Every structure is written in structure tokens, then in C-alpha cells.
Amino acid sequence: VDLAGSERTKRAGTEGKVQQEGIQINLSLFHLNHVIHALGSRAAHVPYNGSSLTKVLADRLGGATQTLMLACASPAEPNALETLSTL
């Protein structure tokens, strides 16, 4: 799953359809965060139905498979807040 389009709308200066796509990506990441937190805390309920992304990844995240997460971080000062948020 490629989530490279995730970014801050104001900083990216996006509008219209591209802006809406970014909003949907960020919403999917929000729900993915809730799923990962629930799995990590061994919660009784894992909210896989929060988004299409978490529904698709349900078998991969909660099963016995290996999952790889790749994050992009930048040492550049203008990217410091996004890098910190990613980490």
C-alpha cells in the first residue's frame, strides 16, 4: 500500500481533487493508527472496519504474517515537524 501522498494540506498547497485524496489518505492513516494501537495493547476489539485500508490489511496486520512499515524521514529543517510526527 503506497501512502506517499500523505502530507499536510496547507504546506502542500493542494486544492480540489488532490486535496480530497490527501484528506482520505490521512483519514486512512488515522484509522490504521487505531488498529495498530488496539493490536499492540491486545484490546478485545480491533477496529478494522474504520477504513478501506484497514479492512484490506486486516488479515495481514492481525494474522501470523510479517508486516513491514517504511517511513520517510528528512533531516532538512523545513521537514522537521513532519519527520517528528512520522517517527
Short mmCIF file of N, CA, C and O in Angstrom, two decimals:
data_model
loop_
_atom_site.label_atom_id
_atom_site.label_comp_id
_atom_site.label_asym_id
_atom_site.label_seq_id
_atom_site.Cartn_x
_atom_site.Cartn_y
_atom_site.Cartn_z
N VAL A 1 0.86 -1.16 0.00
CA VAL A 1 0.00 0.00 0.00
C VAL A 1 0.90 1.22 0.00
O VAL A 1 1.75 1.37 0.87
N ASP A 2 0.74 2.08 -0.95
CA ASP A 2 1.56 3.28 -1.06
C ASP A 2 0.80 4.46 -0.48
O ASP A 2 -0.23 4.88 -1.01
N LEU A 3 1.30 5.00 0.62
CA LEU A 3 0.67 6.16 1.25
C LEU A 3 1.56 7.39 1.13
O LEU A 3 1.52 8.28 1.95
N ALA A 4 2.35 7.44 0.08
CA ALA A 4 3.30 8.53 -0.09
C ALA A 4 2.61 9.88 -0.26
O ALA A 4 3.21 10.91 -0.04
N GLY A 5 1.33 9.91 -0.60
CA GLY A 5 0.62 11.17 -0.78
C GLY A 5 0.21 11.81 0.52
O GLY A 5 -0.35 12.89 0.52
N SER A 6 0.47 11.17 1.63
CA SER A 6 0.09 11.74 2.92
C SER A 6 0.95 12.95 3.23
O SER A 6 2.16 12.88 3.26
N GLU A 7 0.30 14.07 3.44
CA GLU A 7 1.04 15.28 3.74
C GLU A 7 0.09 16.32 4.33
O GLU A 7 -1.11 16.18 4.30
N ARG A 8 0.65 17.37 4.81
CA ARG A 8 -0.14 18.46 5.35
C ARG A 8 -0.67 19.31 4.20
O ARG A 8 0.08 19.78 3.36
N THR A 9 -1.98 19.53 4.20
CA THR A 9 -2.64 20.20 3.09
C THR A 9 -2.15 21.63 2.90
O THR A 9 -1.87 22.05 1.77
N LYS A 10 -2.02 22.39 3.96
CA LYS A 10 -1.58 23.78 3.85
C LYS A 10 -0.18 23.86 3.26
O LYS A 10 0.10 24.67 2.39
N ARG A 11 0.71 23.02 3.76
CA ARG A 11 2.10 23.06 3.30
C ARG A 11 2.21 22.63 1.84
O ARG A 11 2.99 23.19 1.08
N ALA A 12 1.42 21.64 1.46
CA ALA A 12 1.49 21.14 0.09
C ALA A 12 0.82 22.09 -0.90
O ALA A 12 1.11 22.07 -2.09
N GLY A 13 -0.11 22.91 -0.40
CA GLY A 13 -0.80 23.85 -1.28
C GLY A 13 -1.74 23.17 -2.26
O GLY A 13 -1.96 23.66 -3.35
N THR A 14 -2.29 22.04 -1.87
CA THR A 14 -3.17 21.29 -2.76
C THR A 14 -4.59 21.84 -2.71
O THR A 14 -5.00 22.44 -1.72
N GLU A 15 -5.31 21.60 -3.78
CA GLU A 15 -6.71 22.03 -3.89
C GLU A 15 -7.50 20.98 -4.63
O GLU A 15 -6.95 20.14 -5.33
N GLY A 16 -8.81 21.05 -4.49
CA GLY A 16 -9.71 20.20 -5.26
C GLY A 16 -9.53 18.72 -5.02
O GLY A 16 -9.43 18.26 -3.89
N LYS A 17 -9.48 17.98 -6.13
CA LYS A 17 -9.42 16.52 -6.06
C LYS A 17 -8.16 16.03 -5.35
O LYS A 17 -8.21 15.10 -4.56
N VAL A 18 -7.03 16.65 -5.61
CA VAL A 18 -5.78 16.25 -4.98
C VAL A 18 -5.85 16.47 -3.47
O VAL A 18 -5.39 15.64 -2.69
N GLN A 19 -6.47 17.57 -3.06
CA GLN A 19 -6.64 17.85 -1.65
C GLN A 19 -7.53 16.79 -0.99
O GLN A 19 -7.23 16.29 0.09
N GLN A 20 -8.61 16.43 -1.66
CA GLN A 20 -9.52 15.41 -1.13
C GLN A 20 -8.83 14.05 -1.02
O GLN A 20 -9.06 13.31 -0.06
N GLU A 21 -7.98 13.72 -1.99
CA GLU A 21 -7.22 12.47 -1.92
C GLU A 21 -6.30 12.47 -0.70
O GLU A 21 -6.19 11.47 0.00
N GLY A 22 -5.63 13.60 -0.45
CA GLY A 22 -4.76 13.72 0.71
C GLY A 22 -5.53 13.57 2.01
O GLY A 22 -5.06 12.93 2.95
N ILE A 23 -6.72 14.16 2.06
CA ILE A 23 -7.57 14.04 3.25
C ILE A 23 -7.95 12.59 3.49
O ILE A 23 -7.91 12.09 4.62
N GLN A 24 -8.31 11.88 2.42
CA GLN A 24 -8.69 10.47 2.56
C GLN A 24 -7.51 9.61 3.00
O GLN A 24 -7.66 8.68 3.80
N ILE A 25 -6.32 9.90 2.48
CA ILE A 25 -5.12 9.17 2.90
C ILE A 25 -4.86 9.40 4.38
O ILE A 25 -4.61 8.46 5.14
N ASN A 26 -4.95 10.65 4.81
CA ASN A 26 -4.73 10.95 6.23
C ASN A 26 -5.78 10.30 7.12
O ASN A 26 -5.47 9.83 8.22
N LEU A 27 -7.01 10.23 6.66
CA LEU A 27 -8.07 9.57 7.42
C LEU A 27 -7.78 8.07 7.53
O LEU A 27 -7.95 7.47 8.60
N SER A 28 -7.31 7.47 6.44
CA SER A 28 -6.95 6.05 6.47
C SER A 28 -5.80 5.80 7.45
O SER A 28 -5.80 4.81 8.18
N LEU A 29 -4.83 6.71 7.47
CA LEU A 29 -3.71 6.57 8.40
C LEU A 29 -4.18 6.71 9.85
O LEU A 29 -3.68 6.04 10.74
N PHE A 30 -5.15 7.59 10.07
CA PHE A 30 -5.74 7.76 11.39
C PHE A 30 -6.34 6.44 11.88
O PHE A 30 -6.10 6.00 13.00
N HIS A 31 -7.11 5.80 10.99
CA HIS A 31 -7.74 4.52 11.36
C HIS A 31 -6.69 3.42 11.50
O HIS A 31 -6.82 2.56 12.38
N LEU A 32 -5.66 3.42 10.67
CA LEU A 32 -4.58 2.45 10.79
C LEU A 32 -3.89 2.58 12.14
O LEU A 32 -3.56 1.58 12.79
N ASN A 33 -3.69 3.81 12.59
CA ASN A 33 -3.10 4.05 13.90
C ASN A 33 -3.94 3.42 15.01
O ASN A 33 -3.41 2.80 15.93
N HIS A 34 -5.25 3.56 14.92
CA HIS A 34 -6.14 2.96 15.92
C HIS A 34 -6.05 1.44 15.91
O HIS A 34 -6.05 0.81 16.97
N VAL A 35 -5.95 0.85 14.74
CA VAL A 35 -5.83 -0.61 14.62
C VAL A 35 -4.52 -1.08 15.24
O VAL A 35 -4.49 -2.03 16.03
N ILE A 36 -3.43 -0.42 14.89
CA ILE A 36 -2.11 -0.81 15.41
C ILE A 36 -2.08 -0.65 16.93
O ILE A 36 -1.55 -1.51 17.64
N HIS A 37 -2.66 0.43 17.43
CA HIS A 37 -2.71 0.63 18.89
C HIS A 37 -3.52 -0.48 19.56
O HIS A 37 -3.11 -1.03 20.60
N ALA A 38 -4.67 -0.83 18.98
CA ALA A 38 -5.50 -1.90 19.55
C ALA A 38 -4.77 -3.24 19.54
O ALA A 38 -4.83 -4.00 20.51
N LEU A 39 -4.06 -3.53 18.46
CA LEU A 39 -3.29 -4.77 18.38
C LEU A 39 -2.17 -4.78 19.41
O LEU A 39 -1.92 -5.79 20.07
N GLY A 40 -1.48 -3.66 19.53
CA GLY A 40 -0.36 -3.56 20.47
C GLY A 40 -0.78 -3.69 21.92
O GLY A 40 -0.04 -4.23 22.74
N SER A 41 -1.97 -3.22 22.23
CA SER A 41 -2.46 -3.29 23.61
C SER A 41 -3.30 -4.55 23.85
O SER A 41 -3.87 -4.71 24.93
N ARG A 42 -3.38 -5.39 22.82
CA ARG A 42 -4.16 -6.63 22.89
C ARG A 42 -5.61 -6.39 23.31
O ARG A 42 -6.18 -7.08 24.15
N ALA A 43 -6.20 -5.35 22.71
CA ALA A 43 -7.58 -4.98 23.01
C ALA A 43 -8.53 -6.09 22.57
O ALA A 43 -8.25 -6.84 21.64
N ALA A 44 -9.66 -6.15 23.23
CA ALA A 44 -10.68 -7.16 22.90
C ALA A 44 -11.27 -6.91 21.51
O ALA A 44 -11.65 -7.85 20.81
N HIS A 45 -11.35 -5.65 21.12
CA HIS A 45 -11.90 -5.28 19.81
C HIS A 45 -10.87 -4.50 19.02
O HIS A 45 -10.30 -3.53 19.52
N VAL A 46 -10.62 -4.93 17.79
CA VAL A 46 -9.71 -4.22 16.89
C VAL A 46 -10.58 -3.61 15.79
O VAL A 46 -11.26 -4.33 15.06
N PRO A 47 -10.57 -2.27 15.63
CA PRO A 47 -11.47 -1.59 14.70
C PRO A 47 -11.03 -1.63 13.23
O PRO A 47 -10.73 -0.61 12.62
N TYR A 48 -11.01 -2.83 12.64
CA TYR A 48 -10.60 -2.98 11.25
C TYR A 48 -11.57 -2.29 10.29
O TYR A 48 -11.20 -1.91 9.19
N ASN A 49 -12.83 -2.12 10.68
CA ASN A 49 -13.84 -1.56 9.77
C ASN A 49 -13.78 -0.04 9.67
O ASN A 49 -14.64 0.56 9.04
N GLY A 50 -12.78 0.60 10.25
CA GLY A 50 -12.68 2.06 10.23
C GLY A 50 -12.46 2.64 8.85
O GLY A 50 -12.92 3.74 8.55
N SER A 51 -11.76 1.93 7.98
CA SER A 51 -11.49 2.44 6.64
C SER A 51 -11.25 1.28 5.68
O SER A 51 -11.04 0.14 6.11
N SER A 52 -11.27 1.58 4.41
CA SER A 52 -11.00 0.55 3.40
C SER A 52 -9.59 -0.02 3.57
O SER A 52 -9.37 -1.21 3.40
N LEU A 53 -8.65 0.85 3.92
CA LEU A 53 -7.26 0.42 4.10
C LEU A 53 -7.16 -0.63 5.21
O LEU A 53 -6.55 -1.68 5.02
N THR A 54 -7.77 -0.36 6.35
CA THR A 54 -7.67 -1.31 7.45
C THR A 54 -8.45 -2.58 7.17
O THR A 54 -8.06 -3.66 7.63
N LYS A 55 -9.53 -2.49 6.40
CA LYS A 55 -10.26 -3.70 6.01
C LYS A 55 -9.39 -4.58 5.13
O LYS A 55 -9.32 -5.80 5.30
N VAL A 56 -8.70 -3.97 4.17
CA VAL A 56 -7.83 -4.72 3.25
C VAL A 56 -6.65 -5.34 3.99
O VAL A 56 -6.25 -6.46 3.70
N LEU A 57 -6.11 -4.61 4.95
CA LEU A 57 -4.93 -5.08 5.67
C LEU A 57 -5.23 -5.95 6.89
O LEU A 57 -4.32 -6.43 7.55
N ALA A 58 -6.51 -6.17 7.20
CA ALA A 58 -6.89 -6.89 8.42
C ALA A 58 -6.18 -8.23 8.56
O ALA A 58 -5.63 -8.53 9.62
N ASP A 59 -6.19 -9.04 7.52
CA ASP A 59 -5.54 -10.36 7.59
C ASP A 59 -4.03 -10.24 7.77
O ASP A 59 -3.40 -11.09 8.38
N ARG A 60 -3.45 -9.19 7.21
CA ARG A 60 -2.01 -9.01 7.27
C ARG A 60 -1.56 -8.46 8.62
O ARG A 60 -0.50 -8.78 9.11
N LEU A 61 -2.38 -7.60 9.21
CA LEU A 61 -2.00 -6.97 10.48
C LEU A 61 -2.27 -7.85 11.68
O LEU A 61 -1.48 -7.89 12.61
N GLY A 62 -3.38 -8.55 11.67
CA GLY A 62 -3.76 -9.33 12.83
C GLY A 62 -3.40 -10.80 12.76
O GLY A 62 -3.55 -11.52 13.73
N GLY A 63 -2.92 -11.23 11.62
CA GLY A 63 -2.60 -12.64 11.45
C GLY A 63 -1.17 -12.97 11.84
O GLY A 63 -0.49 -12.22 12.53
N ALA A 64 -0.70 -14.10 11.37
CA ALA A 64 0.64 -14.57 11.70
C ALA A 64 1.65 -14.16 10.61
O ALA A 64 2.76 -14.67 10.60
N THR A 65 1.27 -13.26 9.73
CA THR A 65 2.17 -12.84 8.67
C THR A 65 3.10 -11.74 9.16
O THR A 65 2.87 -11.12 10.19
N GLN A 66 4.15 -11.51 8.41
CA GLN A 66 5.08 -10.43 8.73
C GLN A 66 4.63 -9.17 8.00
O GLN A 66 4.21 -9.23 6.85
N THR A 67 4.73 -8.05 8.67
CA THR A 67 4.33 -6.77 8.09
C THR A 67 5.51 -5.82 8.15
O THR A 67 6.20 -5.74 9.17
N LEU A 68 5.76 -5.12 7.07
CA LEU A 68 6.85 -4.15 7.00
C LEU A 68 6.25 -2.76 6.87
O LEU A 68 5.36 -2.53 6.06
N MET A 69 6.72 -1.85 7.69
CA MET A 69 6.29 -0.46 7.59
C MET A 69 7.52 0.38 7.28
O MET A 69 8.54 0.28 7.97
N LEU A 70 7.42 1.18 6.25
CA LEU A 70 8.52 2.03 5.83
C LEU A 70 8.10 3.48 6.01
O LEU A 70 7.02 3.87 5.57
N ALA A 71 8.93 4.26 6.66
CA ALA A 71 8.62 5.67 6.90
C ALA A 71 9.71 6.53 6.28
O ALA A 71 10.89 6.18 6.33
N CYS A 72 9.32 7.64 5.72
CA CYS A 72 10.27 8.57 5.12
C CYS A 72 10.55 9.70 6.12
O CYS A 72 9.63 10.36 6.58
N ALA A 73 11.81 9.89 6.45
CA ALA A 73 12.21 10.95 7.37
C ALA A 73 13.24 11.83 6.66
O ALA A 73 14.01 11.35 5.84
N SER A 74 13.22 13.11 6.99
CA SER A 74 14.13 14.05 6.35
C SER A 74 14.90 14.84 7.40
O SER A 74 14.32 15.30 8.39
N PRO A 75 16.21 15.04 7.18
CA PRO A 75 16.99 15.84 8.13
C PRO A 75 16.84 17.34 7.89
O PRO A 75 17.32 18.15 8.68
N ALA A 76 16.14 17.74 6.82
CA ALA A 76 16.01 19.16 6.49
C ALA A 76 15.11 19.87 7.49
O ALA A 76 14.07 19.35 7.89
N GLU A 77 15.50 21.06 7.90
CA GLU A 77 14.76 21.84 8.89
C GLU A 77 13.29 22.08 8.51
O GLU A 77 12.42 21.94 9.37
N PRO A 78 12.97 22.40 7.25
CA PRO A 78 11.56 22.62 6.90
C PRO A 78 10.68 21.37 7.08
O PRO A 78 9.47 21.48 7.19
N ASN A 79 11.30 20.20 7.14
CA ASN A 79 10.55 18.94 7.27
C ASN A 79 10.57 18.39 8.70
O ASN A 79 10.10 17.28 8.93
N ALA A 80 11.11 19.14 9.64
CA ALA A 80 11.30 18.64 10.99
C ALA A 80 10.00 18.19 11.65
O ALA A 80 9.95 17.12 12.26
N LEU A 81 8.94 18.98 11.57
CA LEU A 81 7.69 18.61 12.22
C LEU A 81 7.08 17.36 11.62
O LEU A 81 6.58 16.49 12.35
N GLU A 82 7.12 17.23 10.28
CA GLU A 82 6.57 16.04 9.66
C GLU A 82 7.41 14.80 10.00
O GLU A 82 6.86 13.72 10.22
N THR A 83 8.72 14.96 10.03
CA THR A 83 9.59 13.85 10.38
C THR A 83 9.33 13.40 11.81
O THR A 83 9.19 12.21 12.08
N LEU A 84 9.22 14.33 12.72
CA LEU A 84 8.94 14.02 14.12
C LEU A 84 7.59 13.33 14.25
O LEU A 84 7.45 12.35 14.98
N SER A 85 6.60 13.82 13.53
CA SER A 85 5.27 13.23 13.56
C SER A 85 5.30 11.81 13.01
O SER A 85 4.62 10.92 13.53
N THR A 86 6.08 11.56 11.98
CA THR A 86 6.20 10.23 11.39
C THR A 86 6.84 9.25 12.35
O THR A 86 6.39 8.12 12.47
N LEU A 87 7.87 9.71 13.03
CA LEU A 87 8.57 8.83 13.96
C LEU A 87 7.76 8.59 15.20
O LEU A 87 7.76 7.58 15.80
#
